[in-house]
Short mmCIF file of the C-alpha atoms (twelve columns), coordinates in Angstrom:
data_MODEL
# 
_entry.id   MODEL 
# 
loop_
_atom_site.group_PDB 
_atom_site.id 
_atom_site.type_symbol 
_atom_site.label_atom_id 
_atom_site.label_alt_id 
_atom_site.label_comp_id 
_atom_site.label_asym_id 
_atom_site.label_seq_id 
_atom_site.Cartn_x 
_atom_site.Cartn_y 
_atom_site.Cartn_z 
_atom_site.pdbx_PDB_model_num 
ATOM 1  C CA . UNK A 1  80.127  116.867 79.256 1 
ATOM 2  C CA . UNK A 2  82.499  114.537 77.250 1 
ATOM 3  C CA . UNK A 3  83.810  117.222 75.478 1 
ATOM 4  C CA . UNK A 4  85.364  118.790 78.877 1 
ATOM 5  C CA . UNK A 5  87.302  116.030 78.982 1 
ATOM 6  C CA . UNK A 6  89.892  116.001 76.526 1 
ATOM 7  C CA . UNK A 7  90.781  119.326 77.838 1 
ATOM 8  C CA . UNK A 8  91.021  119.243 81.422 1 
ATOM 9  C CA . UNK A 9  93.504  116.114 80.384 1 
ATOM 10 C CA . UNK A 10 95.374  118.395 78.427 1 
ATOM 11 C CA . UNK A 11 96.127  120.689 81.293 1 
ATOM 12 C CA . UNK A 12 96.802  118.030 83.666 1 
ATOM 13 C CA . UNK A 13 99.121  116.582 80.887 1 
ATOM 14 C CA . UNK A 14 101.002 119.964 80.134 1 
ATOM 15 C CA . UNK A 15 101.677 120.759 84.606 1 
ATOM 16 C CA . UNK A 16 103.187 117.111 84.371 1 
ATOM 17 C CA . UNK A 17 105.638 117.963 81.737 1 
ATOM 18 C CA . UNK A 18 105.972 121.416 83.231 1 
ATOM 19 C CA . UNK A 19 106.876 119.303 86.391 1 
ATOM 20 C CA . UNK A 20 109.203 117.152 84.787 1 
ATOM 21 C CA . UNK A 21 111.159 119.497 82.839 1 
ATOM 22 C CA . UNK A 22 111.926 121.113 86.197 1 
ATOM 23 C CA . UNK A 23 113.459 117.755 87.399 1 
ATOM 24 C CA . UNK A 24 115.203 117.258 84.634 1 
ATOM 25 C CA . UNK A 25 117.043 120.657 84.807 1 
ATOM 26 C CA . UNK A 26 117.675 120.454 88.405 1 
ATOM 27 C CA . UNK A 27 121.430 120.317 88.102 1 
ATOM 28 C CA . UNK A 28 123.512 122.942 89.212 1 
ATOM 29 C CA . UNK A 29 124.735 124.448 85.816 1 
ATOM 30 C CA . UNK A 30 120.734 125.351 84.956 1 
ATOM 31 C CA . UNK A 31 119.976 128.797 86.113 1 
ATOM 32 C CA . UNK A 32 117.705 127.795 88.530 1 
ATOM 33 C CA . UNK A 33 116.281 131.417 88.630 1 
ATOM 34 C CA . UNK A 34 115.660 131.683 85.252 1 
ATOM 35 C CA . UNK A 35 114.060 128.467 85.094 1 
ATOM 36 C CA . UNK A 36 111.747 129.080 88.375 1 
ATOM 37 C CA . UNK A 37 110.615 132.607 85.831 1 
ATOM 38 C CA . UNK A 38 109.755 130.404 82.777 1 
ATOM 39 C CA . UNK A 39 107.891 127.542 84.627 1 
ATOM 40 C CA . UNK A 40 105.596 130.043 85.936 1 
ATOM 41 C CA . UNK A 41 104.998 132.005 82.641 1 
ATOM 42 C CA . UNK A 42 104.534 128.516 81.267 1 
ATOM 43 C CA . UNK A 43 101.886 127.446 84.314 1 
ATOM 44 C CA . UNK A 44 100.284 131.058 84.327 1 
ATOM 45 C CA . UNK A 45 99.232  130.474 80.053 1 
ATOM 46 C CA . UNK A 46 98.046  126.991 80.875 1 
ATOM 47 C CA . UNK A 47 96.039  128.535 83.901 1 
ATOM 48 C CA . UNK A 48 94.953  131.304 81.759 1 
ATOM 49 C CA . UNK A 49 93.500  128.762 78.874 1 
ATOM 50 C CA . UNK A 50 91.442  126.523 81.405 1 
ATOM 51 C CA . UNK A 51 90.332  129.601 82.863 1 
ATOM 52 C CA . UNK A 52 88.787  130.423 79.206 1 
ATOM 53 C CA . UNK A 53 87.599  126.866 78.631 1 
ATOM 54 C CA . UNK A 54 85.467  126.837 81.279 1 
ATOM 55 C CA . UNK A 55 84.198  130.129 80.844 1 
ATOM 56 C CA . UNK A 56 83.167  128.994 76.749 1 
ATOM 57 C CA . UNK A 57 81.936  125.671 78.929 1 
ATOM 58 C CA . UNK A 58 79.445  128.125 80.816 1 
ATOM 59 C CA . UNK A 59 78.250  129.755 78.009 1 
ATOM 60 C CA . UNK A 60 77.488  127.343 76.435 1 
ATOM 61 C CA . UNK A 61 74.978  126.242 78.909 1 
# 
């Protein structure tokens, strides 16, 4: 059970810098758009991994 963890930080930790990197390029020269398109590709591959972690997880057991 200690081994989930480490991971399910890791996910937290990458949506919070997925989160602030949208703050940080909230100014009006960023193509908001464009931005919106990568934070979701970004969100959907961290989504997909955890997804696959906790399918290994069940597996396992």
């Amino acid at each position: 059970m200690q081994n989930q963890e480490p991971h399910l930080g890791l996910h937290l930790s990458a949506r919070g810098y997925l989160l602030d990197l949208l703050i940080m390029n909230s100014d009006p020269s960023t193509n908001q758009n464009e931005l919106r398109e990568i934070l979701l590709f970004l969100n959907n591959l961290i989504t997909f991994d955890e997804i696959n972690l906790r399918k290994e997880e069940a597996e396992e057991i």
